[in-house]
């Protein structure tokens, strides 16, 4: 029986195949025998392959995938990038174009230096979609950790809080605090059941707005109230009218910005427009990182929303116990929760109560507690580094005639055939790498500091 089955299969495979095509109002049957076309000779096949290879367009999609390992480099963040030195120079030029906008308007725009920001993370079931690897939630968690560190680096006097929405409700994850370490540790737990932060149900924009209003209601009038939504869902499950909640947020002078990972939603667009925020729909992980990075610098502030006023601040002493400044001492109650602790704490200069992190308001007398380092780090927003001008060919010829140095004043690299940038105050010449580093990280011109 097995032989008969094998012979039957061979007989069926050797039969000609039939393809049916419809045309002219009736069906016609065409027979295509497998033996009607003879196989091409090896010489002809090789010739066809060679001809197809020669006619293929250079620099296409296939060529992008078959680049040599020498074109792959590691950037400053530890990521593998393709493009070599040309790609790196292109990214530096893009950073400089963004600096043109900030540096040219920094002295003409009033900015909110003390910000109180609430970050809303969408933990609905839409966060488990795998269009971003490994999932949307994992990408959002990693990018928010980078954003928190960059936010406190750009806003040392500001405070931040994190909340989430899942199963149609809103929940506070961290209270308003100036400690980036606490926020980062809780962001690492997103998607786990340790604190009930697993993804489930639908998102609720109305509940998030009401929660943010209660959280930011007691913010001082000089503070800049902001809410940042990181949404993965395209729907919202609200117990009432969400547009009434949007109107309440507008009356409380809250600026709500939205970062969407799916598509544009009318409710979120209305929220951003009514509260004078920003709305962005990201297309990938690099775009998400760039959008969050653009949100980190202090935003413009209107005088009628945050009037100018003198802010009384206190500089607490670092103590470990009852009057001990060595970091070792007796047990004491720390923070608004009156946790019994020992070790790192700061004593309020007015009421001598203890707080754990800076900057924050004293939970007893309400005095704003900061350190001198926080004020020094916010100095560059008030007096930014002037924008460096590009050296033209005529200026370059004059510099060479005068015997000017052909090396970068920052890193000492030879600038022959490269873009040169010059400080308008000290007239020192820098490369584009040092220019981006000075404006984004250092916030001080080395030539101007040396002249002083």
PDB file of N, CA, C and O in Angstrom, residues 56-100:
ATOM      1  N   UNK A  56      22.007  47.104 -11.041  1.00  0.00           N
ATOM      2  CA  UNK A  56      21.384  47.481  -9.772  1.00  0.00           C
ATOM      3  C   UNK A  56      21.820  48.881  -9.381  1.00  0.00           C
ATOM      4  O   UNK A  56      22.976  49.255  -9.548  1.00  0.00           O
ATOM      5  N   UNK A  57      20.903  49.703  -8.853  1.00  0.00           N
ATOM      6  CA  UNK A  57      21.265  51.070  -8.448  1.00  0.00           C
ATOM      7  C   UNK A  57      22.183  51.056  -7.241  1.00  0.00           C
ATOM      8  O   UNK A  57      22.009  50.284  -6.313  1.00  0.00           O
ATOM      9  N   UNK A  58      23.180  51.929  -7.275  1.00  0.00           N
ATOM     10  CA  UNK A  58      24.127  52.024  -6.176  1.00  0.00           C
ATOM     11  C   UNK A  58      23.526  52.862  -5.059  1.00  0.00           C
ATOM     12  O   UNK A  58      22.822  53.841  -5.299  1.00  0.00           O
ATOM     13  N   UNK A  59      23.869  52.518  -3.823  1.00  0.00           N
ATOM     14  CA  UNK A  59      23.394  53.284  -2.674  1.00  0.00           C
ATOM     15  C   UNK A  59      21.949  53.026  -2.323  1.00  0.00           C
ATOM     16  O   UNK A  59      21.319  53.853  -1.686  1.00  0.00           O
ATOM     17  N   UNK A  60      21.388  51.906  -2.732  1.00  0.00           N
ATOM     18  CA  UNK A  60      20.008  51.599  -2.447  1.00  0.00           C
ATOM     19  C   UNK A  60      19.826  50.969  -1.084  1.00  0.00           C
ATOM     20  O   UNK A  60      20.687  50.998  -0.215  1.00  0.00           O
ATOM     21  N   UNK A  61      18.645  50.346  -0.927  1.00  0.00           N
ATOM     22  CA  UNK A  61      18.315  49.750   0.358  1.00  0.00           C
ATOM     23  C   UNK A  61      19.234  48.575   0.683  1.00  0.00           C
ATOM     24  O   UNK A  61      19.657  48.399   1.824  1.00  0.00           O
ATOM     25  N   UNK A  62      19.560  47.755  -0.345  1.00  0.00           N
ATOM     26  CA  UNK A  62      20.430  46.599  -0.098  1.00  0.00           C
ATOM     27  C   UNK A  62      21.829  47.060   0.298  1.00  0.00           C
ATOM     28  O   UNK A  62      22.457  46.481   1.184  1.00  0.00           O
ATOM     29  N   UNK A  63      22.309  48.117  -0.333  1.00  0.00           N
ATOM     30  CA  UNK A  63      23.644  48.601   0.007  1.00  0.00           C
ATOM     31  C   UNK A  63      23.703  49.157   1.412  1.00  0.00           C
ATOM     32  O   UNK A  63      24.744  49.100   2.070  1.00  0.00           O
ATOM     33  N   UNK A  64      22.583  49.719   1.890  1.00  0.00           N
ATOM     34  CA  UNK A  64      22.561  50.216   3.266  1.00  0.00           C
ATOM     35  C   UNK A  64      22.693  49.086   4.272  1.00  0.00           C
ATOM     36  O   UNK A  64      23.213  49.281   5.373  1.00  0.00           O
ATOM     37  N   UNK A  65      22.195  47.909   3.909  1.00  0.00           N
ATOM     38  CA  UNK A  65      22.265  46.779   4.830  1.00  0.00           C
ATOM     39  C   UNK A  65      23.607  46.078   4.788  1.00  0.00           C
ATOM     40  O   UNK A  65      23.930  45.317   5.695  1.00  0.00           O
ATOM     41  N   UNK A  66      24.381  46.288   3.742  1.00  0.00           N
ATOM     42  CA  UNK A  66      25.653  45.577   3.597  1.00  0.00           C
ATOM     43  C   UNK A  66      26.840  46.506   3.759  1.00  0.00           C
ATOM     44  O   UNK A  66      27.833  46.390   3.062  1.00  0.00           O
ATOM     45  N   UNK A  67      26.711  47.469   4.665  1.00  0.00           N
ATOM     46  CA  UNK A  67      27.829  48.370   4.889  1.00  0.00           C
ATOM     47  C   UNK A  67      28.902  47.667   5.696  1.00  0.00           C
ATOM     48  O   UNK A  67      28.643  46.765   6.476  1.00  0.00           O
ATOM     49  N   UNK A  68      30.128  48.153   5.532  1.00  0.00           N
ATOM     50  CA  UNK A  68      31.251  47.534   6.218  1.00  0.00           C
ATOM     51  C   UNK A  68      31.232  47.915   7.696  1.00  0.00           C
ATOM     52  O   UNK A  68      30.626  48.899   8.110  1.00  0.00           O
ATOM     53  N   UNK A  69      31.925  47.097   8.499  1.00  0.00           N
ATOM     54  CA  UNK A  69      31.973  47.359   9.945  1.00  0.00           C
ATOM     55  C   UNK A  69      32.717  48.646  10.268  1.00  0.00           C
ATOM     56  O   UNK A  69      32.536  49.222  11.346  1.00  0.00           O
ATOM     57  N   UNK A  70      33.570  49.105   9.359  1.00  0.00           N
ATOM     58  CA  UNK A  70      34.310  50.333   9.639  1.00  0.00           C
ATOM     59  C   UNK A  70      33.400  51.557   9.652  1.00  0.00           C
ATOM     60  O   UNK A  70      33.775  52.605  10.196  1.00  0.00           O
ATOM     61  N   UNK A  71      32.201  51.453   9.053  1.00  0.00           N
ATOM     62  CA  UNK A  71      31.265  52.571   9.069  1.00  0.00           C
ATOM     63  C   UNK A  71      30.395  52.594  10.317  1.00  0.00           C
ATOM     64  O   UNK A  71      29.573  53.504  10.474  1.00  0.00           O
ATOM     65  N   UNK A  72      30.522  51.604  11.183  1.00  0.00           N
ATOM     66  CA  UNK A  72      29.718  51.542  12.401  1.00  0.00           C
ATOM     67  C   UNK A  72      30.559  52.035  13.560  1.00  0.00           C
ATOM     68  O   UNK A  72      31.656  51.540  13.798  1.00  0.00           O
ATOM     69  N   UNK A  73      30.053  53.046  14.265  1.00  0.00           N
ATOM     70  CA  UNK A  73      30.759  53.627  15.392  1.00  0.00           C
ATOM     71  C   UNK A  73      29.848  53.660  16.607  1.00  0.00           C
ATOM     72  O   UNK A  73      28.637  53.426  16.511  1.00  0.00           O
ATOM     73  N   UNK A  74      30.431  53.978  17.749  1.00  0.00           N
ATOM     74  CA  UNK A  74      29.688  54.099  19.006  1.00  0.00           C
ATOM     75  C   UNK A  74      29.606  55.568  19.381  1.00  0.00           C
ATOM     76  O   UNK A  74      30.620  56.269  19.450  1.00  0.00           O
ATOM     77  N   UNK A  75      28.375  56.058  19.600  1.00  0.00           N
ATOM     78  CA  UNK A  75      28.208  57.465  19.909  1.00  0.00           C
ATOM     79  C   UNK A  75      28.447  57.724  21.391  1.00  0.00           C
ATOM     80  O   UNK A  75      28.839  56.836  22.150  1.00  0.00           O
ATOM     81  N   UNK A  76      28.179  58.972  21.815  1.00  0.00           N
ATOM     82  CA  UNK A  76      28.454  59.347  23.194  1.00  0.00           C
ATOM     83  C   UNK A  76      27.517  58.674  24.183  1.00  0.00           C
ATOM     84  O   UNK A  76      27.823  58.598  25.378  1.00  0.00           O
ATOM     85  N   UNK A  77      26.364  58.165  23.722  1.00  0.00           N
ATOM     86  CA  UNK A  77      25.431  57.471  24.594  1.00  0.00           C
ATOM     87  C   UNK A  77      25.642  55.968  24.628  1.00  0.00           C
ATOM     88  O   UNK A  77      24.873  55.257  25.286  1.00  0.00           O
ATOM     89  N   UNK A  78      26.652  55.451  23.904  1.00  0.00           N
ATOM     90  CA  UNK A  78      26.910  54.022  23.880  1.00  0.00           C
ATOM     91  C   UNK A  78      26.126  53.263  22.838  1.00  0.00           C
ATOM     92  O   UNK A  78      26.160  52.022  22.834  1.00  0.00           O
ATOM     93  N   UNK A  79      25.432  53.949  21.935  1.00  0.00           N
ATOM     94  CA  UNK A  79      24.649  53.287  20.894  1.00  0.00           C
ATOM     95  C   UNK A  79      25.492  53.129  19.630  1.00  0.00           C
ATOM     96  O   UNK A  79      26.360  53.961  19.325  1.00  0.00           O
ATOM     97  N   UNK A  80      25.232  52.042  18.880  1.00  0.00           N
ATOM     98  CA  UNK A  80      25.920  51.804  17.618  1.00  0.00           C
ATOM     99  C   UNK A  80      25.220  52.571  16.513  1.00  0.00           C
ATOM    100  O   UNK A  80      24.007  52.423  16.308  1.00  0.00           O
ATOM    101  N   UNK A  81      25.954  53.389  15.799  1.00  0.00           N
ATOM    102  CA  UNK A  81      25.406  54.210  14.733  1.00  0.00           C
ATOM    103  C   UNK A  81      26.188  53.925  13.464  1.00  0.00           C
ATOM    104  O   UNK A  81      27.361  53.557  13.491  1.00  0.00           O
ATOM    105  N   UNK A  82      25.511  54.076  12.311  1.00  0.00           N
ATOM    106  CA  UNK A  82      26.107  53.847  10.998  1.00  0.00           C
ATOM    107  C   UNK A  82      26.287  55.195  10.328  1.00  0.00           C
ATOM    108  O   UNK A  82      25.398  56.030  10.326  1.00  0.00           O
ATOM    109  N   UNK A  83      27.433  55.398   9.751  1.00  0.00           N
ATOM    110  CA  UNK A  83      27.673  56.648   9.048  1.00  0.00           C
ATOM    111  C   UNK A  83      29.046  57.203   9.275  1.00  0.00           C
ATOM    112  O   UNK A  83      29.510  58.050   8.515  1.00  0.00           O
ATOM    113  N   UNK A  84      29.729  56.791  10.320  1.00  0.00           N
ATOM    114  CA  UNK A  84      31.087  57.250  10.561  1.00  0.00           C
ATOM    115  C   UNK A  84      31.142  58.715  10.923  1.00  0.00           C
ATOM    116  O   UNK A  84      30.257  59.279  11.568  1.00  0.00           O
ATOM    117  N   UNK A  85      32.214  59.366  10.491  1.00  0.00           N
ATOM    118  CA  UNK A  85      32.434  60.769  10.840  1.00  0.00           C
ATOM    119  C   UNK A  85      31.409  61.688  10.189  1.00  0.00           C
ATOM    120  O   UNK A  85      31.000  62.694  10.778  1.00  0.00           O
ATOM    121  N   UNK A  86      30.940  61.338   8.981  1.00  0.00           N
ATOM    122  CA  UNK A  86      29.935  62.163   8.326  1.00  0.00           C
ATOM    123  C   UNK A  86      28.621  62.156   9.090  1.00  0.00           C
ATOM    124  O   UNK A  86      27.967  63.185   9.248  1.00  0.00           O
ATOM    125  N   UNK A  87      28.221  60.988   9.564  1.00  0.00           N
ATOM    126  CA  UNK A  87      26.993  60.908  10.344  1.00  0.00           C
ATOM    127  C   UNK A  87      27.110  61.656  11.658  1.00  0.00           C
ATOM    128  O   UNK A  87      26.152  62.306  12.114  1.00  0.00           O
ATOM    129  N   UNK A  88      28.274  61.595  12.285  1.00  0.00           N
ATOM    130  CA  UNK A  88      28.477  62.316  13.532  1.00  0.00           C
ATOM    131  C   UNK A  88      28.434  63.821  13.315  1.00  0.00           C
ATOM    132  O   UNK A  88      27.826  64.560  14.107  1.00  0.00           O
ATOM    133  N   UNK A  89      29.041  64.286  12.252  1.00  0.00           N
ATOM    134  CA  UNK A  89      29.001  65.713  11.955  1.00  0.00           C
ATOM    135  C   UNK A  89      27.578  66.166  11.629  1.00  0.00           C
ATOM    136  O   UNK A  89      27.169  67.274  12.002  1.00  0.00           O
ATOM    137  N   UNK A  90      26.807  65.316  10.974  1.00  0.00           N
ATOM    138  CA  UNK A  90      25.420  65.665  10.676  1.00  0.00           C
ATOM    139  C   UNK A  90      24.607  65.810  11.957  1.00  0.00           C
ATOM    140  O   UNK A  90      23.800  66.744  12.093  1.00  0.00           O
ATOM    141  N   UNK A  91      24.818  64.912  12.922  1.00  0.00           N
ATOM    142  CA  UNK A  91      24.086  65.016  14.183  1.00  0.00           C
ATOM    143  C   UNK A  91      24.496  66.263  14.958  1.00  0.00           C
ATOM    144  O   UNK A  91      23.661  66.913  15.591  1.00  0.00           O
ATOM    145  N   UNK A  92      25.791  66.623  14.891  1.00  0.00           N
ATOM    146  CA  UNK A  92      26.229  67.843  15.568  1.00  0.00           C
ATOM    147  C   UNK A  92      25.629  69.085  14.920  1.00  0.00           C
ATOM    148  O   UNK A  92      25.267  70.050  15.619  1.00  0.00           O
ATOM    149  N   UNK A  93      25.510  69.067  13.605  1.00  0.00           N
ATOM    150  CA  UNK A  93      24.878  70.208  12.939  1.00  0.00           C
ATOM    151  C   UNK A  93      23.396  70.314  13.302  1.00  0.00           C
ATOM    152  O   UNK A  93      22.865  71.434  13.441  1.00  0.00           O
ATOM    153  N   UNK A  94      22.713  69.194  13.463  1.00  0.00           N
ATOM    154  CA  UNK A  94      21.317  69.236  13.887  1.00  0.00           C
ATOM    155  C   UNK A  94      21.196  69.794  15.299  1.00  0.00           C
ATOM    156  O   UNK A  94      20.276  70.563  15.605  1.00  0.00           O
ATOM    157  N   UNK A  95      22.137  69.420  16.187  1.00  0.00           N
ATOM    158  CA  UNK A  95      22.122  69.990  17.536  1.00  0.00           C
ATOM    159  C   UNK A  95      22.368  71.497  17.495  1.00  0.00           C
ATOM    160  O   UNK A  95      21.767  72.249  18.255  1.00  0.00           O
ATOM    161  N   UNK A  96      23.264  71.935  16.619  1.00  0.00           N
ATOM    162  CA  UNK A  96      23.536  73.361  16.524  1.00  0.00           C
ATOM    163  C   UNK A  96      22.318  74.115  15.994  1.00  0.00           C
ATOM    164  O   UNK A  96      22.043  75.240  16.426  1.00  0.00           O
ATOM    165  N   UNK A  97      21.580  73.532  15.066  1.00  0.00           N
ATOM    166  CA  UNK A  97      20.373  74.186  14.573  1.00  0.00           C
ATOM    167  C   UNK A  97      19.340  74.353  15.687  1.00  0.00           C
ATOM    168  O   UNK A  97      18.634  75.368  15.742  1.00  0.00           O
ATOM    169  N   UNK A  98      19.260  73.382  16.582  1.00  0.00           N
ATOM    170  CA  UNK A  98      18.354  73.543  17.723  1.00  0.00           C
ATOM    171  C   UNK A  98      18.868  74.611  18.681  1.00  0.00           C
ATOM    172  O   UNK A  98      18.084  75.339  19.282  1.00  0.00           O
ATOM    173  N   UNK A  99      20.187  74.719  18.823  1.00  0.00           N
ATOM    174  CA  UNK A  99      20.747  75.759  19.680  1.00  0.00           C
ATOM    175  C   UNK A  99      20.493  77.150  19.115  1.00  0.00           C
ATOM    176  O   UNK A  99      20.373  78.118  19.867  1.00  0.00           O
ATOM    177  N   UNK A 100      20.401  77.280  17.799  1.00  0.00           N
ATOM    178  CA  UNK A 100      20.128  78.575  17.203  1.00  0.00           C
ATOM    179  C   UNK A 100      18.809  79.140  17.696  1.00  0.00           C
ATOM    180  O   UNK A 100      18.692  80.331  17.974  1.00  0.00           O
TER     181      UNK A 100
END
